[in-house]
mmCIF file of N, CA and C in Angstrom:
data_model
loop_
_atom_site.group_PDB
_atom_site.id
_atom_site.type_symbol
_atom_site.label_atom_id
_atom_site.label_comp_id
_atom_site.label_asym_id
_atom_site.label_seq_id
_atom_site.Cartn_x
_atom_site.Cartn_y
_atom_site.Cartn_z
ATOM 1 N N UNK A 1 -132.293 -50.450 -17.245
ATOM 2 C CA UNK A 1 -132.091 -50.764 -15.842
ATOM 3 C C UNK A 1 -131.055 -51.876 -15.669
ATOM 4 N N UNK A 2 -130.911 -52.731 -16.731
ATOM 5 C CA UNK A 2 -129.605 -53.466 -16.979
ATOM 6 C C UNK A 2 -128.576 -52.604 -16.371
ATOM 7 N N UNK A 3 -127.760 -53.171 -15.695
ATOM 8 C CA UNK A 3 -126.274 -52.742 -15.348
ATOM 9 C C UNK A 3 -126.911 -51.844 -14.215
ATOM 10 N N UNK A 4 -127.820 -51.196 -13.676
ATOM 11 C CA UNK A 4 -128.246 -50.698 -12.781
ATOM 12 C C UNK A 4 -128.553 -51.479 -11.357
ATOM 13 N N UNK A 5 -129.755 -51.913 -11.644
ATOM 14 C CA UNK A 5 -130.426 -52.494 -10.091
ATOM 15 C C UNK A 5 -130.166 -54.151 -10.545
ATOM 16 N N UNK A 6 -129.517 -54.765 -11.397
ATOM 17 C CA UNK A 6 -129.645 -56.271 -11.907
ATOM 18 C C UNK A 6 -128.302 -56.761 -13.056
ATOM 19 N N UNK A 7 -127.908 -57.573 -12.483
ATOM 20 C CA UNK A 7 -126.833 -57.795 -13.386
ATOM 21 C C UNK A 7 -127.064 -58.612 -14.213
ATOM 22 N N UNK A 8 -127.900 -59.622 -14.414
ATOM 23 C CA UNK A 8 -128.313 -60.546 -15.650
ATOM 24 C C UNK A 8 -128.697 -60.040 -16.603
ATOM 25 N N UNK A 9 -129.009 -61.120 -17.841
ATOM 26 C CA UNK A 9 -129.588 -60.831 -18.892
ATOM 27 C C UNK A 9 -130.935 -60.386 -18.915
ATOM 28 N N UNK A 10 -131.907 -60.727 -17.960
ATOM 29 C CA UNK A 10 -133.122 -60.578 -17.751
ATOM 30 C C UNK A 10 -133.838 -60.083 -16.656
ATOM 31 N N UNK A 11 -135.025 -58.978 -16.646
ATOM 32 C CA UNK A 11 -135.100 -58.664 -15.313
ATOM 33 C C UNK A 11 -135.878 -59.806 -15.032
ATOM 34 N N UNK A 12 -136.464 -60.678 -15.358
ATOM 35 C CA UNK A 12 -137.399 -61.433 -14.580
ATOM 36 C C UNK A 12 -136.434 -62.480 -13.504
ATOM 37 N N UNK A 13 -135.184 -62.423 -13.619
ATOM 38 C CA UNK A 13 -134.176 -62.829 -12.432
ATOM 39 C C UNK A 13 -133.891 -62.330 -11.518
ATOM 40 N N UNK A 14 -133.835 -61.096 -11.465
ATOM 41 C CA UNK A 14 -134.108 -59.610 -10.348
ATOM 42 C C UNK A 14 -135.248 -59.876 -10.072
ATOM 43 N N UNK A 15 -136.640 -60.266 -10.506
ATOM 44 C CA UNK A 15 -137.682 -59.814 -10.070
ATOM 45 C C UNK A 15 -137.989 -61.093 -8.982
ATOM 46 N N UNK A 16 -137.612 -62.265 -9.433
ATOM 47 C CA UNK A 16 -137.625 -64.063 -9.095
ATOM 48 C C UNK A 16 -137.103 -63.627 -7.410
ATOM 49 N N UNK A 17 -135.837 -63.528 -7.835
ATOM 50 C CA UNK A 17 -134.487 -64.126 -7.045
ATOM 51 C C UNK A 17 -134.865 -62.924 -5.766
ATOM 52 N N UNK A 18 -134.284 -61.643 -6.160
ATOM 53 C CA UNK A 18 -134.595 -60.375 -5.483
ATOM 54 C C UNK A 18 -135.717 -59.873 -4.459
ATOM 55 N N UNK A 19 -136.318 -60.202 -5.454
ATOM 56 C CA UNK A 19 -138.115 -59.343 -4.970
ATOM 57 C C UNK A 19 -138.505 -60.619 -4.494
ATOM 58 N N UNK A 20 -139.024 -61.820 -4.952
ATOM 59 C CA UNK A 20 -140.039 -62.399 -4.603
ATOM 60 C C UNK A 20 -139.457 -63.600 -3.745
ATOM 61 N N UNK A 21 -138.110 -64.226 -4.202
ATOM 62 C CA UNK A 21 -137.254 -65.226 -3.122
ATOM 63 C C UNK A 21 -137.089 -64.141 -1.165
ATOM 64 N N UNK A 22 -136.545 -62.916 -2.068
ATOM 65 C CA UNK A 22 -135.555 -62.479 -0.852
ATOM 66 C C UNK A 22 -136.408 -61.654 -0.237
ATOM 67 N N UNK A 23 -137.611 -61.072 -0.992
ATOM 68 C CA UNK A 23 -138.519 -60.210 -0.042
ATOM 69 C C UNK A 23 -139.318 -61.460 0.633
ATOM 70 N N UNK A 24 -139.697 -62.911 0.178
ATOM 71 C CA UNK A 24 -140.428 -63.109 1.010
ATOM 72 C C UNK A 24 -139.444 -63.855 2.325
ATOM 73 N N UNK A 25 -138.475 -64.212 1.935
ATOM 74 C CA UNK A 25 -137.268 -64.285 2.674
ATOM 75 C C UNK A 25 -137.296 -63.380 4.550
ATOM 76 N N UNK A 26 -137.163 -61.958 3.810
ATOM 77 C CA UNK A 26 -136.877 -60.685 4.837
ATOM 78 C C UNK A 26 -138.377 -60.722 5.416
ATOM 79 N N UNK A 27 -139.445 -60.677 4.934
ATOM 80 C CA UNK A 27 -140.907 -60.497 5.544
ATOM 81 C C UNK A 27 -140.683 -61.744 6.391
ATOM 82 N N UNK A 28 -140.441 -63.284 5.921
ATOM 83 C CA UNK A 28 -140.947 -64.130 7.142
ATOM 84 C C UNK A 28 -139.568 -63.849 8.179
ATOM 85 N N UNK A 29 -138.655 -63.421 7.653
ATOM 86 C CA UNK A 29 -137.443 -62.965 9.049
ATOM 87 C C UNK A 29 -138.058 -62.143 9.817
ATOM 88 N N UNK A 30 -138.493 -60.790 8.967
ATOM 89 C CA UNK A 30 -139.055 -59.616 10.173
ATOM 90 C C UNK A 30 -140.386 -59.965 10.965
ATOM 91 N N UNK A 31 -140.895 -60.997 10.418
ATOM 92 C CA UNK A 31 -142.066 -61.170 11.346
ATOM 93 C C UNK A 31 -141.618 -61.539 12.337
ATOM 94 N N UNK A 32 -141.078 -62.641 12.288
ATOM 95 C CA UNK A 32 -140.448 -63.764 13.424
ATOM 96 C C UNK A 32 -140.043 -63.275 14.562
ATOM 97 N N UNK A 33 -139.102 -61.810 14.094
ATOM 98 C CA UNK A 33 -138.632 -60.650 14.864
ATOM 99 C C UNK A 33 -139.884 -60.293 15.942
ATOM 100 N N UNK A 34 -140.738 -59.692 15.105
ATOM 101 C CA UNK A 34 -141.772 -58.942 15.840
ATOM 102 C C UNK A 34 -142.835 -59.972 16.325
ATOM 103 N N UNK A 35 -143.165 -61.309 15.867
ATOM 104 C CA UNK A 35 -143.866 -62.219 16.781
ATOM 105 C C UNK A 35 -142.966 -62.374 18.262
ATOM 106 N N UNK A 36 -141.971 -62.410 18.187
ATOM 107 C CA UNK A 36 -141.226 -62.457 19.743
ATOM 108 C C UNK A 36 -140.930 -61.131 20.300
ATOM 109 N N UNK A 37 -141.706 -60.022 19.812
ATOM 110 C CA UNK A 37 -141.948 -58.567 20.672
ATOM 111 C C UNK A 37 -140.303 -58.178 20.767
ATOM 112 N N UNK A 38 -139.237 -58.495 20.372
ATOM 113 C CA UNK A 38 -137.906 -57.783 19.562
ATOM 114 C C UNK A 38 -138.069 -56.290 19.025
ATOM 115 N N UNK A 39 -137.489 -55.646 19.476
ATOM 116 C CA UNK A 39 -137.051 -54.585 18.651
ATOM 117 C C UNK A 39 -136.709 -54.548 17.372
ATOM 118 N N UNK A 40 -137.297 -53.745 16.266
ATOM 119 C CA UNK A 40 -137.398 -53.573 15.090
ATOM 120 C C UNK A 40 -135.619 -53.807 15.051
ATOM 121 N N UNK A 41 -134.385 -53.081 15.604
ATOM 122 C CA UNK A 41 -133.327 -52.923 15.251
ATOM 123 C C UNK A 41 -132.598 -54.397 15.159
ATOM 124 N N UNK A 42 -133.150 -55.557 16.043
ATOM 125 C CA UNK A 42 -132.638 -56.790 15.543
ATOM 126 C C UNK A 42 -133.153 -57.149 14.134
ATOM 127 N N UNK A 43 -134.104 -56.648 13.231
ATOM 128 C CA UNK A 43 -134.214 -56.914 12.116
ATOM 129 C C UNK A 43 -132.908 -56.819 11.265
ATOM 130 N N UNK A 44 -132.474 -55.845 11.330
ATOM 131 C CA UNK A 44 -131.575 -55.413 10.547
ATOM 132 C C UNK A 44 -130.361 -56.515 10.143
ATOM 133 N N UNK A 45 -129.767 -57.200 11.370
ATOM 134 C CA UNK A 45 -128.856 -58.299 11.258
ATOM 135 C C UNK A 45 -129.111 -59.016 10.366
ATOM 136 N N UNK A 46 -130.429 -59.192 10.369
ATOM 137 C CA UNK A 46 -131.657 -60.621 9.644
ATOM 138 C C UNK A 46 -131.835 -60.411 8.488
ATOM 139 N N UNK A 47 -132.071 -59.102 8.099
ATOM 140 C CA UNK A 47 -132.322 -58.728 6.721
ATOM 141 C C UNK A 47 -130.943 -58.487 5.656
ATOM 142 N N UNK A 48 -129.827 -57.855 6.376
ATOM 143 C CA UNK A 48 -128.646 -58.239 5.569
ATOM 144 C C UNK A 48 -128.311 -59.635 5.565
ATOM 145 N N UNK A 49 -128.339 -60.556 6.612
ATOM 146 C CA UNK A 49 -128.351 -61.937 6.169
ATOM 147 C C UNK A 49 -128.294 -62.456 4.935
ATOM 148 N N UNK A 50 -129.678 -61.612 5.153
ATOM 149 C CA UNK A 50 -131.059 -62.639 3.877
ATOM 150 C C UNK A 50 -130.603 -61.804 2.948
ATOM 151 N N UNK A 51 -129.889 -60.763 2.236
ATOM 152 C CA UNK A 51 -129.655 -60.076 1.313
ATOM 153 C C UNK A 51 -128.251 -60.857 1.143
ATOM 154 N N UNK A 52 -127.422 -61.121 2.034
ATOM 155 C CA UNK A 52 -126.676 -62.228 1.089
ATOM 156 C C UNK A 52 -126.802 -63.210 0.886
ATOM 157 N N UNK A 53 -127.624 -64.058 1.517
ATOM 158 C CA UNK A 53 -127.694 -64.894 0.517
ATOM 159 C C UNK A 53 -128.715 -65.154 -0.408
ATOM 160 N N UNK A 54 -129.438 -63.560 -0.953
ATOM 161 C CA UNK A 54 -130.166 -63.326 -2.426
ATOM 162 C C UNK A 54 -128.696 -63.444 -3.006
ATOM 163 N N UNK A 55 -127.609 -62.780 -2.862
ATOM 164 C CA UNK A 55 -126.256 -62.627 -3.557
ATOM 165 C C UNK A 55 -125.752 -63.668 -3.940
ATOM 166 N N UNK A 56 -126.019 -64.965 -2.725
ATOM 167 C CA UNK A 56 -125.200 -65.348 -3.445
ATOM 168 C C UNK A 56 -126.301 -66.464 -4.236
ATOM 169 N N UNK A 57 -127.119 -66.586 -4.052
ATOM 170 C CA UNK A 57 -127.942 -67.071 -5.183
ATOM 171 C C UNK A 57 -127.993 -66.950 -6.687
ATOM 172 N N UNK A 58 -127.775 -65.455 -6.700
ATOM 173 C CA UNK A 58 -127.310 -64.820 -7.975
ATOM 174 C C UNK A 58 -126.020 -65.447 -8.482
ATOM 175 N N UNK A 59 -125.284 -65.140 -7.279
ATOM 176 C CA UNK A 59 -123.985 -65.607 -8.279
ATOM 177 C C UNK A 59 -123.682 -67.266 -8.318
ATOM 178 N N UNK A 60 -124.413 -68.004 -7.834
ATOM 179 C CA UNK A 60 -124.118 -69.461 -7.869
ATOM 180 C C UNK A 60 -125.105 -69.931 -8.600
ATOM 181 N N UNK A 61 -126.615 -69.596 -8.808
ATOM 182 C CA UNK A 61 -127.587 -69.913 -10.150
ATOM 183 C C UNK A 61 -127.360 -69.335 -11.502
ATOM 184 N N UNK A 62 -127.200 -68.256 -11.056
ATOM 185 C CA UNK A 62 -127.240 -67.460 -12.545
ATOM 186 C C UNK A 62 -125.479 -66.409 -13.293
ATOM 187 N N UNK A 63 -125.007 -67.337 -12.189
ATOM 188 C CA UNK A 63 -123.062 -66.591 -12.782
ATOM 189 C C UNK A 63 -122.826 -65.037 -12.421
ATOM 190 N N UNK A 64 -123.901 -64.465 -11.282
ATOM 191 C CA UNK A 64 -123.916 -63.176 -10.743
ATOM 192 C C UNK A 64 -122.123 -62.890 -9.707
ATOM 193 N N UNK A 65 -122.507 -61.303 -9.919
ATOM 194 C CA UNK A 65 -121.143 -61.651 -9.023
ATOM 195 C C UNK A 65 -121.651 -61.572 -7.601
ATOM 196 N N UNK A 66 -120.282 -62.622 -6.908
ATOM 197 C CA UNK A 66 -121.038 -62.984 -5.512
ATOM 198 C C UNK A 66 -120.387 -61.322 -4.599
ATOM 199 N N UNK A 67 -119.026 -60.779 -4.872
ATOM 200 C CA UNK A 67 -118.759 -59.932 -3.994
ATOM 201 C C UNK A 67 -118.479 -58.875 -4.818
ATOM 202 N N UNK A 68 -120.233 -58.119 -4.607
ATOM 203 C CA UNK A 68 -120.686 -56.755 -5.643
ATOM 204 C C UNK A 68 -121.142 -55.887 -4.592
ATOM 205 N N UNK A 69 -120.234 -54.580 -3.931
ATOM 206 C CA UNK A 69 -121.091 -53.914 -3.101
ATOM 207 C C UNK A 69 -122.106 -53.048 -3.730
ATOM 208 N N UNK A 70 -122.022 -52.741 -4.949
ATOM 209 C CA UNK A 70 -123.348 -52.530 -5.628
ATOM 210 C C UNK A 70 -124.704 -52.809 -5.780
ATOM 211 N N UNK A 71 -124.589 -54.628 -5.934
ATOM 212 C CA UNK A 71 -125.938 -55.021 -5.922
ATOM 213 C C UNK A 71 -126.829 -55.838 -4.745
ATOM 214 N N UNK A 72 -124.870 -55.936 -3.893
ATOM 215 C CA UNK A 72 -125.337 -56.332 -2.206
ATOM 216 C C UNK A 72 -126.323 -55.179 -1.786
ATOM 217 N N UNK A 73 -125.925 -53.609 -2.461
ATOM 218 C CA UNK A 73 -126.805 -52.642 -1.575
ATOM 219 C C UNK A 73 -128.150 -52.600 -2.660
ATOM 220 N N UNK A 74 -128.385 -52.783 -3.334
ATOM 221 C CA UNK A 74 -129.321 -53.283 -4.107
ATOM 222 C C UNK A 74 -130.462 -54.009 -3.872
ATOM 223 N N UNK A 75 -129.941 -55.101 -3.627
ATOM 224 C CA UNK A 75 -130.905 -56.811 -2.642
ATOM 225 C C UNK A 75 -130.456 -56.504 -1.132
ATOM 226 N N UNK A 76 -129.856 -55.516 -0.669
ATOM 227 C CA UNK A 76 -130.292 -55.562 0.854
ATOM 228 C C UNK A 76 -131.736 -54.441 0.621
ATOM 229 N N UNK A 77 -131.331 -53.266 0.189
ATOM 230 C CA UNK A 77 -132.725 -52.411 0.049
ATOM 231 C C UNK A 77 -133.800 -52.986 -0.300
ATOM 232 N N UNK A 78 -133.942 -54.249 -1.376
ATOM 233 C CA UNK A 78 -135.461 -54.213 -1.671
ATOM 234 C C UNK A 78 -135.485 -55.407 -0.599
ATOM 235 N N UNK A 79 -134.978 -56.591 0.137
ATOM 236 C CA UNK A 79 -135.036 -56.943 1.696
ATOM 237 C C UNK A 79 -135.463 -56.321 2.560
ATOM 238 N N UNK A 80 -135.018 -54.857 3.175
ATOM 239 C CA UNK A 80 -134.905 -53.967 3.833
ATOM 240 C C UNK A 80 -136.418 -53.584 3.708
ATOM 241 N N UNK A 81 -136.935 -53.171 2.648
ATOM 242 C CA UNK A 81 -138.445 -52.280 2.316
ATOM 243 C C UNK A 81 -139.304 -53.503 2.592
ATOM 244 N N UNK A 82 -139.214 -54.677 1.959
ATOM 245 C CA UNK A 82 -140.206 -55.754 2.612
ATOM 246 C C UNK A 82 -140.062 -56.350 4.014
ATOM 247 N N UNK A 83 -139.155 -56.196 4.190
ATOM 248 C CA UNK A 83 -138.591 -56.732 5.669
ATOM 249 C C UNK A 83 -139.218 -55.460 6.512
ATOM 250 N N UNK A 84 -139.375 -53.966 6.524
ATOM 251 C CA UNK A 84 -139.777 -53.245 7.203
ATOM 252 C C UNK A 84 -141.163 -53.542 7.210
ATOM 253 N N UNK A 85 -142.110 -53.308 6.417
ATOM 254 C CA UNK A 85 -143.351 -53.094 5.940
ATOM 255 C C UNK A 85 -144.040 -55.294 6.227
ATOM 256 N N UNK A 86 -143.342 -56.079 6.605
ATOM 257 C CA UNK A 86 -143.806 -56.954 7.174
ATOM 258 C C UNK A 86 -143.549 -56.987 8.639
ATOM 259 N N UNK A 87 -142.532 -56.694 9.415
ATOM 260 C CA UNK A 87 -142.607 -55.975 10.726
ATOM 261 C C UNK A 87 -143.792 -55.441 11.269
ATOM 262 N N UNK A 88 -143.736 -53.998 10.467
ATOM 263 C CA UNK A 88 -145.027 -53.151 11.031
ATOM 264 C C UNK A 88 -146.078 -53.970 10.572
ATOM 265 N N UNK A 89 -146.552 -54.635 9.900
ATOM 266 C CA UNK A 89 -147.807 -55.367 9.810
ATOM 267 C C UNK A 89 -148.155 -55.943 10.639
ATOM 268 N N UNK A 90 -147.278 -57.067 11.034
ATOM 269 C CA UNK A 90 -146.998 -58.116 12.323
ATOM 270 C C UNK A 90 -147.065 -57.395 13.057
ATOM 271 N N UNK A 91 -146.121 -56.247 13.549
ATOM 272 C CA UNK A 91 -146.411 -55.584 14.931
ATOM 273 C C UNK A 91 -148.055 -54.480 15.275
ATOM 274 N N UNK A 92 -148.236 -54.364 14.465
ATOM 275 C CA UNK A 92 -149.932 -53.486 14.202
ATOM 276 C C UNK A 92 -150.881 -54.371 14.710
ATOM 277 N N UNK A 93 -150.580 -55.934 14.307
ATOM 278 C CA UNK A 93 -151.917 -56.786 14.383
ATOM 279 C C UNK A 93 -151.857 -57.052 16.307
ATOM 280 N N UNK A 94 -150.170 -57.226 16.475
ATOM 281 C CA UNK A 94 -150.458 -57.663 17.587
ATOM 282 C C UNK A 94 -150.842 -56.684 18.595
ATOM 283 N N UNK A 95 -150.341 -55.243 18.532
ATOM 284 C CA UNK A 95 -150.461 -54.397 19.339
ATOM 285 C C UNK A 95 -151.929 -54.291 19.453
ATOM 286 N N UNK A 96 -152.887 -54.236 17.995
ATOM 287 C CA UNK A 96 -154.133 -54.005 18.145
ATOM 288 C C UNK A 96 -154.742 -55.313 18.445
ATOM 289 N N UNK A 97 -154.465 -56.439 18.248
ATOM 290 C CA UNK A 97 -155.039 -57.506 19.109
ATOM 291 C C UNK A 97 -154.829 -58.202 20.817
ATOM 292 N N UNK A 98 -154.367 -57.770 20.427
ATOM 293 C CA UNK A 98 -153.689 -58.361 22.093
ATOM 294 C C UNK A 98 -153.761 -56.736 23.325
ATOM 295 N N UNK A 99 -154.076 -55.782 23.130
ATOM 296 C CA UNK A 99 -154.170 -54.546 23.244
ATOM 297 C C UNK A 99 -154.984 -53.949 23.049
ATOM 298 N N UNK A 100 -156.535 -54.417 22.887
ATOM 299 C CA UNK A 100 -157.535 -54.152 21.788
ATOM 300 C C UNK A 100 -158.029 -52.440 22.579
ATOM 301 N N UNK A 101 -158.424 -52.919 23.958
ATOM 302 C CA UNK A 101 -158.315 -51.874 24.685
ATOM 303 C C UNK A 101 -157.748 -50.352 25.005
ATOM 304 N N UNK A 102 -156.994 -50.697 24.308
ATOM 305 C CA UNK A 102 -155.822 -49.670 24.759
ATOM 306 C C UNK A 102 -155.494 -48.992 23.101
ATOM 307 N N UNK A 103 -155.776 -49.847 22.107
ATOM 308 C CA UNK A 103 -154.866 -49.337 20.942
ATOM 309 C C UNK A 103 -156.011 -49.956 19.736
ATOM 310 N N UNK A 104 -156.370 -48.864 18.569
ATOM 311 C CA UNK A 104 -156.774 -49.543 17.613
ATOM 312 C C UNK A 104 -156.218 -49.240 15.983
ATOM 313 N N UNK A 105 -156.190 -50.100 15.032
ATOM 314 C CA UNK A 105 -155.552 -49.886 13.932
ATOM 315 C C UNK A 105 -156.002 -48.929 12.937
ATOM 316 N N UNK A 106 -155.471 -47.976 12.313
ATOM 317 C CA UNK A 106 -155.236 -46.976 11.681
ATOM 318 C C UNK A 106 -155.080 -47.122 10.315
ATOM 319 N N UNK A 107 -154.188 -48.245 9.996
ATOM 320 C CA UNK A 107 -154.453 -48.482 8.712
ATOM 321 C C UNK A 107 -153.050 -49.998 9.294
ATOM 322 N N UNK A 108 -152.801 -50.285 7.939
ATOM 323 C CA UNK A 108 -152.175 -52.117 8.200
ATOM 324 C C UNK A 108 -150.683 -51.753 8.380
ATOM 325 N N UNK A 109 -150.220 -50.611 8.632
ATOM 326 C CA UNK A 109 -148.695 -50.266 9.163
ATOM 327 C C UNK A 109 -148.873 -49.429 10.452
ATOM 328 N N UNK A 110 -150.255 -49.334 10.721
ATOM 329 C CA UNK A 110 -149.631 -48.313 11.817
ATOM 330 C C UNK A 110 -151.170 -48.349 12.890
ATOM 331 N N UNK A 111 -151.070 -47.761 13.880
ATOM 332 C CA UNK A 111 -152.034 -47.701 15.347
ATOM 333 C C UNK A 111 -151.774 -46.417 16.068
ATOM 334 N N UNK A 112 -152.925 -46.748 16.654
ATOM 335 C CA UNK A 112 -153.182 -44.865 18.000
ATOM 336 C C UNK A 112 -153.507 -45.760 19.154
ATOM 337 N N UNK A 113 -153.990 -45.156 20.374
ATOM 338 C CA UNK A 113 -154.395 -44.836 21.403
ATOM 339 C C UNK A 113 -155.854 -44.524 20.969
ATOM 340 N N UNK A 114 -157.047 -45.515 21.711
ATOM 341 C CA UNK A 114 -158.262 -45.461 21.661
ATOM 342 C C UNK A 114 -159.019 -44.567 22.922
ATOM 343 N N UNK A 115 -159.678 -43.276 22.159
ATOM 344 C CA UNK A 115 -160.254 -42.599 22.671
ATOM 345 C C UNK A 115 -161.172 -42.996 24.047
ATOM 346 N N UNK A 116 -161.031 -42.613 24.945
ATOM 347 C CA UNK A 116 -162.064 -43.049 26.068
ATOM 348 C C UNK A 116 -163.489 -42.784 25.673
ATOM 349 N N UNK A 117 -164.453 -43.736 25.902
ATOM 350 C CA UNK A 117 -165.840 -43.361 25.565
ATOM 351 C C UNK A 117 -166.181 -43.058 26.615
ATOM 352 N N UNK A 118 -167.141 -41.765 26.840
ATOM 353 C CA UNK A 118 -167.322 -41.155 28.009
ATOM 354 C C UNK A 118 -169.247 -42.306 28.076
ATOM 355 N N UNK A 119 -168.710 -42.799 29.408
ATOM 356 C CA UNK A 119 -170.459 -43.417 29.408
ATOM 357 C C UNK A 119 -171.111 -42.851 30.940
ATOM 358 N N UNK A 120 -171.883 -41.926 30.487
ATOM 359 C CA UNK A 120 -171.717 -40.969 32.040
ATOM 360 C C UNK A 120 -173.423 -41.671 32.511
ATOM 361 N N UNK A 121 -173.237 -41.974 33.940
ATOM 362 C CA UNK A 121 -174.813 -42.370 33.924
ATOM 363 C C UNK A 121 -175.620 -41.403 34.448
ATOM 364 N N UNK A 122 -176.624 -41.059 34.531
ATOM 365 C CA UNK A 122 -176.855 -39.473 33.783
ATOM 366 C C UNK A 122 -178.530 -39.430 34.658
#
């Protein structure tokens, strides 16, 4: 996977820098997004942001190259997948909390429309 998804000597610098700097990076961006009820599509600005400067982290800690459209699309995607999937989390809790009425959670990415309970007095 060298020369693939990571240009260092080691993946545990991809895994550091990449995954765990820049995903938690993109998750507290995309929340922030969706705590102020924003459209998912302003994420996007936020999350390439934050994917360069995973880049240039790379290339100013560890001698990465700073202008690689390879591994820019690289560290924007794994940004991008945590940055989505903390969005919909954030946006699930609030829709089903603040909405409790109207909407309940489905699982921790996603929500419905809560069935009317028929209470007939009889």
């Amino acid at each position: 996977m060298q020369g693939i998804l990571y240009e260092e000597q080691s993946a545990w610098l991809f895994l550091l820098v990449t995954v765990v700097m820049g995903g938690w990076a993109g998750w507290m961006a995309a929340r922030a997004i969706a705590r102020g009820w924003r459209p998912f599509w302003q994420c996007l600005g936020a999350l390439l942001l934050v994917a360069a400067a995973v880049r240039f982290i790379h290339f100013a800690l560890f001698s990465g190259t700073l202008v690689s459209l390879h591994y820019y699309a690289i560290d924007a995607i794994v940004v991008m997948i945590i940055g989505t999937v903390g969005f919909r989390v954030t946006r699930t809790r609030q829709m089903t909390s603040q909405y409790r009425w109207l909407y309940e959670k489905t699982s921790p990415l996603t929500w419905r429309e809560r069935t009317p309970v028929s209470g007939g007095v009889g």
